[in-house]
PDB file of C-alpha atoms in Angstrom:
ATOM      1  CA  MET N 240      -0.004   0.023   0.019  1.00 69.00           C
ATOM      2  CA  THR N 241       1.359   3.434  -0.889  1.00 76.00           C
ATOM      3  CA  MET N 242      -0.024   6.181   0.958  1.00 92.00           C
ATOM      4  CA  THR N 243       0.146   9.413  -1.404  1.00 96.00           C
ATOM      5  CA  ASP N 244      -0.381  13.027  -0.970  1.00 98.00           C
ATOM      6  CA  GLU N 245       0.633  13.532   2.747  1.00 97.00           C
ATOM      7  CA  ASP N 246       2.204  16.897   1.835  1.00 98.00           C
ATOM      8  CA  CYS N 247      -1.397  18.008   0.900  1.00 98.00           C
ATOM      9  CA  LEU N 248      -2.762  16.664   4.139  1.00 98.00           C
ATOM     10  CA  ALA N 249      -3.725  20.055   5.712  1.00 98.00           C
ATOM     11  CA  GLU N 250      -5.296  21.336   2.617  1.00 98.00           C
ATOM     12  CA  THR N 251      -7.720  18.167   2.340  1.00 98.00           C
ATOM     13  CA  LEU N 252      -8.530  18.008   5.909  1.00 98.00           C
ATOM     14  CA  ALA N 253      -9.605  21.740   5.879  1.00 98.00           C
ATOM     15  CA  PHE N 254     -11.635  20.931   2.987  1.00 98.00           C
ATOM     16  CA  ASN N 255     -13.354  18.110   4.728  1.00 98.00           C
ATOM     17  CA  GLU N 256     -14.324  20.230   7.668  1.00 97.00           C
ATOM     18  CA  GLN N 257     -15.670  23.079   5.350  1.00 96.00           C
ATOM     19  CA  PHE N 258     -17.702  20.273   3.586  1.00 95.00           C
ATOM     20  CA  GLU N 259     -19.233  18.961   6.935  1.00 95.00           C
ATOM     21  CA  ALA N 260     -19.906  22.461   8.067  1.00 94.00           C
ATOM     22  CA  ALA N 261     -21.931  23.167   4.779  1.00 92.00           C
ATOM     23  CA  ALA N 262     -23.691  19.721   4.833  1.00 88.00           C
ATOM     24  CA  ALA N 263     -25.082  20.598   8.224  1.00 83.00           C
ATOM     25  CA  SER N 264     -27.540  22.873   6.506  1.00 78.00           C
ATOM     26  CA  ARG N 265     -28.661  20.143   3.900  1.00 73.00           C
ATOM     27  CA  PRO N 266     -31.059  17.384   4.385  1.00 64.00           C
ATOM     28  CA  PRO N 267     -29.192  14.355   5.522  1.00 60.00           C
ATOM     29  CA  ARG N 268     -28.626  11.666   3.029  1.00 56.00           C
ATOM     30  CA  GLY N 269     -30.239   9.144   5.279  1.00 50.00           C
ATOM     31  CA  ARG N 270     -31.289   5.466   4.299  1.00 58.00           C
ATOM     32  CA  ALA N 271     -32.465   6.194   1.122  1.00 64.00           C
ATOM     33  CA  PRO N 272     -33.333   9.608  -0.380  1.00 69.00           C
ATOM     34  CA  ASP N 273     -37.007  10.398  -0.916  1.00 74.00           C
ATOM     35  CA  ALA N 274     -38.186  11.221  -4.366  1.00 78.00           C
ATOM     36  CA  THR N 275     -37.701  14.858  -4.005  1.00 78.00           C
ATOM     37  CA  VAL N 276     -33.953  14.411  -2.709  1.00 78.00           C
ATOM     38  CA  LEU N 277     -33.421  11.955  -5.648  1.00 81.00           C
ATOM     39  CA  ALA N 278     -34.713  14.001  -8.142  1.00 80.00           C
ATOM     40  CA  LEU N 279     -32.526  17.193  -7.004  1.00 78.00           C
ATOM     41  CA  LEU N 280     -29.621  14.765  -6.870  1.00 80.00           C
ATOM     42  CA  ARG N 281     -30.323  13.766 -10.656  1.00 84.00           C
ATOM     43  CA  ARG N 282     -30.554  17.409 -11.524  1.00 80.00           C
ATOM     44  CA  SER N 283     -27.173  18.445  -9.929  1.00 82.00           C
ATOM     45  CA  ARG N 284     -23.627  17.396 -10.947  1.00 80.00           C
ATOM     46  CA  LEU N 285     -22.266  14.835  -8.470  1.00 81.00           C
ATOM     47  CA  GLY N 286     -21.021  16.466  -5.525  1.00 78.00           C
ATOM     48  CA  GLY N 287     -22.740  19.811  -6.230  1.00 79.00           C
ATOM     49  CA  ASP N 288     -25.802  21.971  -6.370  1.00 74.00           C
ATOM     50  CA  THR N 289     -25.748  22.953  -9.955  1.00 79.00           C
ATOM     51  CA  PRO N 290     -26.661  20.894 -13.171  1.00 84.00           C
ATOM     52  CA  PRO N 291     -23.434  19.477 -15.134  1.00 87.00           C
ATOM     53  CA  VAL N 292     -21.797  21.133 -18.227  1.00 90.00           C
ATOM     54  CA  ARG N 293     -22.567  19.418 -21.510  1.00 92.00           C
ATOM     55  CA  LEU N 294     -20.014  19.927 -24.211  1.00 95.00           C
ATOM     56  CA  PRO N 295     -20.477  19.653 -27.947  1.00 94.00           C
ATOM     57  CA  GLN N 296     -17.624  17.188 -28.136  1.00 95.00           C
ATOM     58  CA  GLY N 297     -20.059  14.594 -26.559  1.00 96.00           C
ATOM     59  CA  GLN N 298     -21.918  12.211 -28.958  1.00 97.00           C
ATOM     60  CA  ASP N 299     -24.791  10.506 -27.708  1.00 97.00           C
ATOM     61  CA  ARG N 300     -25.563   7.199 -29.136  1.00 97.00           C
ATOM     62  CA  VAL N 301     -27.464   3.876 -28.874  1.00 97.00           C
ATOM     63  CA  VAL N 302     -25.590   0.575 -29.007  1.00 96.00           C
ATOM     64  CA  ALA N 303     -26.444  -3.017 -28.498  1.00 89.00           C
ATOM     65  CA  GLY N 304     -29.627  -3.938 -26.762  1.00 87.00           C
ATOM     66  CA  GLY N 305     -30.723  -0.223 -26.856  1.00 95.00           C
ATOM     67  CA  VAL N 306     -28.247   0.885 -24.040  1.00 98.00           C
ATOM     68  CA  LYS N 307     -27.423   4.676 -24.584  1.00 98.00           C
ATOM     69  CA  VAL N 308     -23.686   5.752 -24.457  1.00 98.00           C
ATOM     70  CA  ARG N 309     -21.891   9.151 -24.617  1.00 98.00           C
ATOM     71  CA  ALA N 310     -18.688   9.009 -26.638  1.00 98.00           C
ATOM     72  CA  PHE N 311     -15.525  11.481 -26.764  1.00 98.00           C
ATOM     73  CA  VAL N 312     -13.593  10.664 -29.776  1.00 98.00           C
ATOM     74  CA  PRO N 313     -10.135  13.243 -30.026  1.00 98.00           C
ATOM     75  CA  ASP N 314      -8.323  13.109 -32.989  1.00 97.00           C
ATOM     76  CA  HIS N 315      -5.682  10.799 -32.169  1.00 95.00           C
ATOM     77  CA  VAL N 316      -7.067   7.548 -30.657  1.00 98.00           C
ATOM     78  CA  ASP N 317      -4.661   4.921 -29.103  1.00 97.00           C
ATOM     79  CA  GLY N 318      -7.519   3.095 -27.338  1.00 98.00           C
ATOM     80  CA  VAL N 319     -10.904   2.849 -25.941  1.00 98.00           C
ATOM     81  CA  TYR N 320     -11.823   3.613 -22.202  1.00 98.00           C
ATOM     82  CA  LEU N 321     -15.232   2.136 -21.177  1.00 98.00           C
ATOM     83  CA  HIS N 322     -16.468   4.618 -18.335  1.00 98.00           C
ATOM     84  CA  ILE N 323     -18.932   3.908 -15.796  1.00 98.00           C
ATOM     85  CA  HIS N 324     -20.181   6.871 -13.870  1.00 98.00           C
ATOM     86  CA  GLY N 325     -20.746   6.871 -10.018  1.00 97.00           C
ATOM     87  CA  GLY N 326     -23.786   8.036  -8.140  1.00 95.00           C
ATOM     88  CA  GLY N 327     -24.846   5.289  -5.731  1.00 95.00           C
ATOM     89  CA  TRP N 328     -26.547   3.483  -8.641  1.00 97.00           C
ATOM     90  CA  ALA N 329     -29.163   5.780  -8.260  1.00 95.00           C
ATOM     91  CA  PHE N 330     -28.259   9.299  -9.711  1.00 93.00           C
ATOM     92  CA  GLY N 331     -25.355  10.286 -11.898  1.00 94.00           C
ATOM     93  CA  SER N 332     -25.232  10.316 -15.682  1.00 95.00           C
ATOM     94  CA  ALA N 333     -23.007   9.917 -18.926  1.00 96.00           C
ATOM     95  CA  ASP N 334     -23.145  13.508 -19.484  1.00 95.00           C
ATOM     96  CA  GLY N 335     -22.429  14.383 -15.841  1.00 94.00           C
ATOM     97  CA  GLN N 336     -18.662  15.111 -16.017  1.00 94.00           C
ATOM     98  CA  ASP N 337     -18.176  15.984 -19.907  1.00 96.00           C
ATOM     99  CA  GLU N 338     -15.225  18.438 -19.042  1.00 96.00           C
ATOM    100  CA  ARG N 339     -13.217  15.673 -17.095  1.00 96.00           C
ATOM    101  CA  LEU N 340     -13.834  12.978 -19.824  1.00 98.00           C
ATOM    102  CA  TRP N 341     -12.796  15.203 -22.680  1.00 98.00           C
ATOM    103  CA  ARG N 342      -9.774  16.184 -21.126  1.00 97.00           C
ATOM    104  CA  LEU N 343      -9.048  12.508 -20.346  1.00 98.00           C
ATOM    105  CA  ALA N 344      -9.819  11.594 -24.007  1.00 98.00           C
ATOM    106  CA  VAL N 345      -7.445  14.257 -25.460  1.00 98.00           C
ATOM    107  CA  GLN N 346      -4.521  13.805 -23.072  1.00 97.00           C
ATOM    108  CA  ALA N 347      -4.514  10.201 -22.944  1.00 98.00           C
ATOM    109  CA  ARG N 348      -5.307   9.897 -26.668  1.00 98.00           C
ATOM    110  CA  LEU N 349      -8.471   7.633 -25.743  1.00 98.00           C
ATOM    111  CA  ALA N 350     -12.157   7.500 -27.235  1.00 98.00           C
ATOM    112  CA  VAL N 351     -14.042   7.501 -23.893  1.00 98.00           C
ATOM    113  CA  VAL N 352     -17.309   5.989 -23.938  1.00 98.00           C
ATOM    114  CA  SER N 353     -19.542   6.467 -20.851  1.00 98.00           C
ATOM    115  CA  VAL N 354     -22.552   4.154 -20.354  1.00 98.00           C
ATOM    116  CA  GLU N 355     -25.915   5.501 -19.600  1.00 98.00           C
ATOM    117  CA  TYR N 356     -27.115   2.718 -17.553  1.00 98.00           C
ATOM    118  CA  ARG N 357     -30.720   2.245 -15.839  1.00 98.00           C
ATOM    119  CA  LEU N 358     -30.885   3.719 -12.445  1.00 97.00           C
ATOM    120  CA  ALA N 359     -32.310   2.303  -9.069  1.00 96.00           C
ATOM    121  CA  PRO N 360     -34.865   2.513  -7.551  1.00 95.00           C
ATOM    122  CA  GLU N 361     -36.994   2.265 -10.698  1.00 96.00           C
ATOM    123  CA  HIS N 362     -34.470  -0.112 -12.193  1.00 97.00           C
ATOM    124  CA  PRO N 363     -32.746  -1.960  -9.239  1.00 98.00           C
ATOM    125  CA  PHE N 364     -30.150  -4.850  -9.899  1.00 98.00           C
ATOM    126  CA  PRO N 365     -29.553  -6.447 -12.357  1.00 98.00           C
ATOM    127  CA  ALA N 366     -30.529  -3.479 -14.646  1.00 98.00           C
ATOM    128  CA  GLY N 367     -27.507  -1.478 -14.217  1.00 98.00           C
ATOM    129  CA  PRO N 368     -25.002  -4.378 -14.301  1.00 98.00           C
ATOM    130  CA  ASP N 369     -27.175  -5.598 -17.531  1.00 98.00           C
ATOM    131  CA  ASP N 370     -26.503  -2.464 -19.440  1.00 98.00           C
ATOM    132  CA  CYS N 371     -22.662  -2.046 -18.834  1.00 98.00           C
ATOM    133  CA  GLU N 372     -22.434  -5.679 -19.619  1.00 98.00           C
ATOM    134  CA  ALA N 373     -23.965  -5.005 -23.137  1.00 98.00           C
ATOM    135  CA  ALA N 374     -22.039  -1.938 -23.788  1.00 98.00           C
ATOM    136  CA  ALA N 375     -18.724  -3.918 -23.013  1.00 98.00           C
ATOM    137  CA  ARG N 376     -19.778  -6.686 -25.398  1.00 98.00           C
ATOM    138  CA  TRP N 377     -20.607  -4.045 -28.132  1.00 98.00           C
ATOM    139  CA  LEU N 378     -16.916  -2.739 -27.740  1.00 98.00           C
ATOM    140  CA  VAL N 379     -15.443  -6.023 -27.944  1.00 98.00           C
ATOM    141  CA  ASP N 380     -17.256  -6.620 -31.111  1.00 97.00           C
ATOM    142  CA  HIS N 381     -17.056  -3.057 -32.745  1.00 97.00           C
ATOM    143  CA  ALA N 382     -14.287  -1.230 -31.181  1.00 98.00           C
ATOM    144  CA  ALA N 383     -11.747  -1.763 -34.186  1.00 97.00           C
ATOM    145  CA  ALA N 384     -14.430  -0.851 -36.880  1.00 97.00           C
ATOM    146  CA  GLU N 385     -15.688   2.093 -34.765  1.00 97.00           C
ATOM    147  CA  PHE N 386     -12.474   3.604 -33.239  1.00 97.00           C
ATOM    148  CA  GLY N 387      -9.665   1.904 -35.175  1.00 97.00           C
ATOM    149  CA  THR N 388      -8.169   0.219 -32.096  1.00 97.00           C
ATOM    150  CA  GLN N 389      -8.871  -3.062 -30.109  1.00 96.00           C
ATOM    151  CA  ARG N 390      -7.107  -1.642 -26.971  1.00 98.00           C
ATOM    152  CA  LEU N 391      -9.662  -1.550 -24.490  1.00 98.00           C
ATOM    153  CA  LEU N 392      -9.832  -0.087 -21.091  1.00 98.00           C
ATOM    154  CA  ILE N 393     -12.471   0.076 -18.380  1.00 99.00           C
ATOM    155  CA  GLY N 394     -13.134   2.023 -15.144  1.00 98.00           C
ATOM    156  CA  GLY N 395     -15.131   4.309 -12.947  1.00 98.00           C
ATOM    157  CA  GLU N 396     -15.747   5.889  -9.758  1.00 98.00           C
ATOM    158  CA  SER N 397     -17.680   4.722  -6.745  1.00 98.00           C
ATOM    159  CA  ALA N 398     -20.690   2.618  -8.171  1.00 98.00           C
ATOM    160  CA  GLY N 399     -18.975   2.841 -11.425  1.00 98.00           C
ATOM    161  CA  ALA N 400     -15.899   0.937 -10.047  1.00 98.00           C
ATOM    162  CA  HIS N 401     -18.181  -1.682  -8.616  1.00 98.00           C
ATOM    163  CA  LEU N 402     -19.878  -1.999 -12.006  1.00 99.00           C
ATOM    164  CA  SER N 403     -16.745  -2.108 -13.743  1.00 99.00           C
ATOM    165  CA  VAL N 404     -15.819  -5.145 -11.740  1.00 99.00           C
ATOM    166  CA  LEU N 405     -19.097  -6.932 -12.299  1.00 98.00           C
ATOM    167  CA  THR N 406     -18.799  -6.255 -15.997  1.00 98.00           C
ATOM    168  CA  LEU N 407     -15.356  -7.857 -16.230  1.00 98.00           C
ATOM    169  CA  LEU N 408     -16.677 -10.930 -14.305  1.00 98.00           C
ATOM    170  CA  ARG N 409     -19.680 -11.235 -16.415  1.00 98.00           C
ATOM    171  CA  LEU N 410     -17.755 -11.081 -19.590  1.00 98.00           C
ATOM    172  CA  ARG N 411     -15.658 -13.880 -18.444  1.00 98.00           C
ATOM    173  CA  ASP N 412     -18.236 -16.090 -16.754  1.00 98.00           C
ATOM    174  CA  ARG N 413     -20.905 -15.554 -19.207  1.00 98.00           C
ATOM    175  CA  HIS N 414     -19.109 -15.028 -22.641  1.00 98.00           C
ATOM    176  CA  GLY N 415     -15.769 -16.592 -22.055  1.00 98.00           C
ATOM    177  CA  ILE N 416     -14.217 -13.237 -22.827  1.00 97.00           C
ATOM    178  CA  THR N 417     -10.917 -12.516 -20.838  1.00 96.00           C
ATOM    179  CA  GLY N 418      -8.128 -10.295 -21.954  1.00 96.00           C
ATOM    180  CA  ALA N 419     -10.198  -8.100 -24.192  1.00 97.00           C
ATOM    181  CA  PHE N 420     -10.139  -5.301 -21.745  1.00 98.00           C
ATOM    182  CA  ARG N 421      -6.248  -4.568 -20.905  1.00 98.00           C
ATOM    183  CA  ALA N 422      -6.679  -2.794 -17.725  1.00 98.00           C
ATOM    184  CA  ALA N 423      -9.184  -1.488 -14.990  1.00 98.00           C
ATOM    185  CA  HIS N 424      -9.152   1.935 -13.245  1.00 98.00           C
ATOM    186  CA  LEU N 425     -11.124   1.555 -10.078  1.00 98.00           C
ATOM    187  CA  LEU N 426     -11.834   4.903  -8.011  1.00 98.00           C
ATOM    188  CA  PHE N 427     -13.199   4.477  -4.466  1.00 98.00           C
ATOM    189  CA  GLY N 428     -15.791   1.778  -5.231  1.00 98.00           C
ATOM    190  CA  PRO N 429     -17.968  -0.576  -3.144  1.00 98.00           C
ATOM    191  CA  TYR N 430     -17.257  -4.109  -3.495  1.00 98.00           C
ATOM    192  CA  ASP N 431     -18.828  -5.790  -0.495  1.00 98.00           C
ATOM    193  CA  LEU N 432     -22.396  -4.515  -0.463  1.00 98.00           C
ATOM    194  CA  SER N 433     -23.130  -6.571   2.830  1.00 98.00           C
ATOM    195  CA  MET N 434     -20.734  -3.928   4.273  1.00 98.00           C
ATOM    196  CA  THR N 435     -16.840  -4.227   5.154  1.00 98.00           C
ATOM    197  CA  PRO N 436     -15.788  -3.187   8.646  1.00 98.00           C
ATOM    198  CA  SER N 437     -14.783   0.374   7.512  1.00 98.00           C
ATOM    199  CA  GLN N 438     -18.283   0.916   6.129  1.00 98.00           C
ATOM    200  CA  ARG N 439     -19.829   0.007   9.285  1.00 98.00           C
ATOM    201  CA  SER N 440     -17.737   1.791  11.539  1.00 98.00           C
ATOM    202  CA  PHE N 441     -17.631   5.131   9.915  1.00 98.00           C
ATOM    203  CA  GLY N 442     -20.427   6.468  11.402  1.00 96.00           C
ATOM    204  CA  SER N 443     -22.494   9.747  10.771  1.00 94.00           C
ATOM    205  CA  LYS N 444     -19.740  11.966   9.714  1.00 94.00           C
ATOM    206  CA  ARG N 445     -21.298  14.524   7.172  1.00 94.00           C
ATOM    207  CA  LEU N 446     -18.846  13.987   4.261  1.00 95.00           C
ATOM    208  CA  LEU N 447     -19.987  12.855   0.711  1.00 94.00           C
ATOM    209  CA  SER N 448     -20.389   9.422   1.914  1.00 95.00           C
ATOM    210  CA  ASN N 449     -21.020   7.647   5.548  1.00 96.00           C
ATOM    211  CA  THR N 450     -22.511   4.731   7.103  1.00 97.00           C
ATOM    212  CA  ASP N 451     -26.008   5.457   6.581  1.00 95.00           C
ATOM    213  CA  SER N 452     -25.608   6.956   2.868  1.00 94.00           C
ATOM    214  CA  VAL N 453     -23.963   3.766   1.714  1.00 96.00           C
ATOM    215  CA  ARG N 454     -26.577   1.541   3.488  1.00 96.00           C
ATOM    216  CA  GLY N 455     -29.154   3.562   1.883  1.00 94.00           C
ATOM    217  CA  SER N 456     -27.719   3.163  -1.710  1.00 95.00           C
ATOM    218  CA  TYR N 457     -27.665  -0.570  -1.112  1.00 97.00           C
ATOM    219  CA  GLU N 458     -31.249  -0.571  -0.112  1.00 96.00           C
ATOM    220  CA  LEU N 459     -32.058   1.287  -3.336  1.00 95.00           C
ATOM    221  CA  PHE N 460     -30.047  -0.686  -5.757  1.00 97.00           C
ATOM    222  CA  THR N 461     -30.739  -4.191  -4.205  1.00 98.00           C
ATOM    223  CA  PRO N 462     -34.133  -4.094  -2.358  1.00 97.00           C
ATOM    224  CA  GLY N 463     -35.277  -6.801  -0.284  1.00 96.00           C
ATOM    225  CA  MET N 464     -31.804  -8.354  -0.324  1.00 98.00           C
ATOM    226  CA  GLY N 465     -30.336  -9.404   3.281  1.00 96.00           C
ATOM    227  CA  ALA N 466     -26.475  -9.249   4.039  1.00 96.00           C
ATOM    228  CA  GLU N 467     -26.194 -12.804   2.998  1.00 97.00           C
ATOM    229  CA  GLN N 468     -27.721 -12.413  -0.430  1.00 98.00           C
ATOM    230  CA  ARG N 469     -25.676  -9.240  -0.925  1.00 98.00           C
ATOM    231  CA  ARG N 470     -22.438 -11.490  -0.540  1.00 98.00           C
ATOM    232  CA  ASP N 471     -23.548 -13.195  -3.683  1.00 98.00           C
ATOM    233  CA  PRO N 472     -20.488 -12.626  -6.097  1.00 98.00           C
ATOM    234  CA  GLU N 473     -22.842 -11.360  -8.783  1.00 98.00           C
ATOM    235  CA  VAL N 474     -23.404  -8.559  -6.508  1.00 98.00           C
ATOM    236  CA  SER N 475     -20.426  -8.006  -4.157  1.00 98.00           C
ATOM    237  CA  PRO N 476     -17.286  -8.780  -6.464  1.00 98.00           C
ATOM    238  CA  LEU N 477     -15.180  -9.088  -3.411  1.00 98.00           C
ATOM    239  CA  PHE N 478     -16.439 -12.486  -3.042  1.00 98.00           C
ATOM    240  CA  ALA N 479     -15.839 -13.581  -6.597  1.00 98.00           C
ATOM    241  CA  ASP N 480     -13.019 -15.684  -8.107  1.00 98.00           C
ATOM    242  CA  LEU N 481     -10.909 -12.913  -9.532  1.00 98.00           C
ATOM    243  CA  ALA N 482      -8.736 -15.036 -11.578  1.00 98.00           C
ATOM    244  CA  GLY N 483      -8.056 -13.798 -15.339  1.00 97.00           C
ATOM    245  CA  LEU N 484      -9.034 -10.240 -14.589  1.00 98.00           C
ATOM    246  CA  PRO N 485      -6.440  -7.746 -16.203  1.00 98.00           C
ATOM    247  CA  PRO N 486      -3.986  -5.324 -14.318  1.00 98.00           C
ATOM    248  CA  ALA N 487      -5.784  -2.789 -12.233  1.00 98.00           C
ATOM    249  CA  ARG N 488      -5.147   0.589 -10.469  1.00 98.00           C
ATOM    250  CA  ILE N 489      -7.024   0.971  -7.197  1.00 98.00           C
ATOM    251  CA  VAL N 490      -7.548   4.099  -5.335  1.00 98.00           C
ATOM    252  CA  VAL N 491      -9.155   5.263  -2.169  1.00 98.00           C
ATOM    253  CA  GLY N 492      -8.848   7.952   0.319  1.00 98.00           C
ATOM    254  CA  THR N 493      -8.324   7.372   4.211  1.00 98.00           C
ATOM    255  CA  GLU N 494     -11.477   9.208   5.078  1.00 98.00           C
ATOM    256  CA  ASP N 495     -13.624   7.226   2.859  1.00 98.00           C
ATOM    257  CA  PRO N 496     -16.095   4.492   4.502  1.00 98.00           C
ATOM    258  CA  LEU N 497     -15.305   2.264   1.580  1.00 98.00           C
ATOM    259  CA  LEU N 498     -11.488   2.319   2.383  1.00 98.00           C
ATOM    260  CA  ASP N 499     -11.551  -1.404   3.503  1.00 98.00           C
ATOM    261  CA  ASP N 500     -13.222  -2.444   0.067  1.00 98.00           C
ATOM    262  CA  SER N 501     -10.292  -1.179  -2.027  1.00 98.00           C
ATOM    263  CA  LEU N 502      -7.650  -2.633   0.292  1.00 98.00           C
ATOM    264  CA  PHE N 503      -9.342  -5.821   0.307  1.00 98.00           C
ATOM    265  CA  LEU N 504     -10.049  -5.787  -3.238  1.00 98.00           C
ATOM    266  CA  ALA N 505      -6.202  -5.074  -4.254  1.00 98.00           C
ATOM    267  CA  GLN N 506      -5.065  -7.908  -2.130  1.00 98.00           C
ATOM    268  CA  ARG N 507      -7.495 -10.500  -3.564  1.00 98.00           C
ATOM    269  CA  TRP N 508      -6.945  -9.333  -7.168  1.00 98.00           C
ATOM    270  CA  GLN N 509      -2.995  -9.557  -6.794  1.00 98.00           C
ATOM    271  CA  ALA N 510      -3.399 -12.983  -5.103  1.00 98.00           C
ATOM    272  CA  ALA N 511      -5.439 -14.051  -8.235  1.00 98.00           C
ATOM    273  CA  GLY N 512      -2.358 -13.288 -10.549  1.00 97.00           C
ATOM    274  CA  ALA N 513      -2.832  -9.606 -11.851  1.00 98.00           C
ATOM    275  CA  PRO N 514      -0.746  -6.542 -11.241  1.00 97.00           C
ATOM    276  CA  VAL N 515      -2.311  -3.976  -8.891  1.00 98.00           C
ATOM    277  CA  GLN N 516      -1.325  -0.469  -8.218  1.00 97.00           C
ATOM    278  CA  LEU N 517      -3.000   0.656  -4.867  1.00 98.00           C
ATOM    279  CA  GLY N 518      -3.074   4.307  -4.099  1.00 97.00           C
ATOM    280  CA  VAL N 519      -4.373   5.383  -0.673  1.00 98.00           C
ATOM    281  CA  VAL N 520      -4.896   9.218  -0.598  1.00 98.00           C
ATOM    282  CA  ALA N 521      -4.017  10.863   2.738  1.00 98.00           C
ATOM    283  CA  GLY N 522      -7.095  12.377   4.179  1.00 98.00           C
ATOM    284  CA  ALA N 523      -9.277  12.097   1.269  1.00 98.00           C
ATOM    285  CA  MET N 524     -13.123  11.523   1.641  1.00 98.00           C
ATOM    286  CA  HIS N 525     -15.267   9.747  -0.816  1.00 98.00           C
ATOM    287  CA  GLY N 526     -15.744  11.392  -4.132  1.00 97.00           C
ATOM    288  CA  PHE N 527     -12.808  13.587  -3.656  1.00 97.00           C
ATOM    289  CA  THR N 528     -11.983  14.006  -7.386  1.00 96.00           C
ATOM    290  CA  LEU N 529     -15.184  15.834  -7.731  1.00 94.00           C
ATOM    291  CA  PHE N 530     -13.861  18.967  -6.017  1.00 95.00           C
ATOM    292  CA  PRO N 531     -11.012  21.287  -6.712  1.00 95.00           C
ATOM    293  CA  LEU N 532      -8.281  20.114  -4.533  1.00 97.00           C
ATOM    294  CA  THR N 533      -4.525  19.601  -5.135  1.00 98.00           C
ATOM    295  CA  ILE N 534      -5.046  15.731  -4.593  1.00 98.00           C
ATOM    296  CA  THR N 535      -7.679  15.958  -7.485  1.00 97.00           C
ATOM    297  CA  GLU N 536      -5.448  17.544  -9.955  1.00 97.00           C
ATOM    298  CA  ARG N 537      -2.798  15.092  -9.127  1.00 98.00           C
ATOM    299  CA  GLU N 538      -5.089  11.974  -9.097  1.00 97.00           C
ATOM    300  CA  LEU N 539      -6.471  13.113 -12.483  1.00 96.00           C
ATOM    301  CA  GLN N 540      -3.135  13.028 -13.780  1.00 97.00           C
ATOM    302  CA  ARG N 541      -2.315   9.837 -12.477  1.00 98.00           C
ATOM    303  CA  GLU N 542      -5.244   8.126 -13.905  1.00 98.00           C
ATOM    304  CA  ARG N 543      -4.376   9.765 -17.274  1.00 97.00           C
ATOM    305  CA  ASP N 544      -0.778   8.435 -17.142  1.00 97.00           C
ATOM    306  CA  PHE N 545      -2.019   4.925 -16.295  1.00 98.00           C
ATOM    307  CA  LEU N 546      -4.767   4.803 -18.997  1.00 98.00           C
ATOM    308  CA  ALA N 547      -2.356   6.121 -21.533  1.00 97.00           C
ATOM    309  CA  THR N 548       0.462   3.782 -21.021  1.00 96.00           C
ATOM    310  CA  VAL N 549      -0.822   0.473 -19.459  1.00 92.00           C
TER     311      VAL N 549
END
């Protein structure tokens, strides 16, 4: 485990304090947001109170199985990155971070294809994973013709990191596809939906995510399931056989209730035979890359470097 960015710890912790203070005036994100809160979250960019910026470079498309994607294609394409957004499986969208994805596309010379998967609670498990699997299979079949390359990468943030791992497992187990995706980039994902010790013990600190909010997102995504059902490897990839998966970069902050998820997954991923880079960001909360911090600029640069060179 490499702890990074300790030189930024004072700035990072001061931001966390400001965030907590501001959160005191917002409705608590408890077990599961009501319809009004959910509608508000869906209109706003992740982690903020304003709508996301849509760039003209984004192309909305419909691929196999009627799944919608948003593609960003720069002039030079050396690979295709299948991006899966976060938002607790219940909000977030493929057009929710156009600026970041376009910058990644240009600087890492990647066609970035972001999946507009169906959201809970209207479409609970397995709808979201089904859509991500369909988009991944479409890329395996069509990337060469569409983008001129078969170098495929996959990844996402939070729920998107979880869906990325499920997608790789489904390709392997349902379609016998391994090796098509060369690498996975996994930012602060939940990999045990029955709750790891760090999720259970984090408490009610009003950061972007806490014990109650992660529990609430699991109830929206997997309604009616108990802890034992949520340990099914098709729901919680931490319990899956991870053999045959590609190299991965797994990142989490020390102030994230999902800290254990990344530590445990990195250990199991490596034990299954694939190289892993594990980055643990000092003082960072869940979703830290959504905010204007020094650690955000550094992390996005590390992400671009990894995806450009892996």
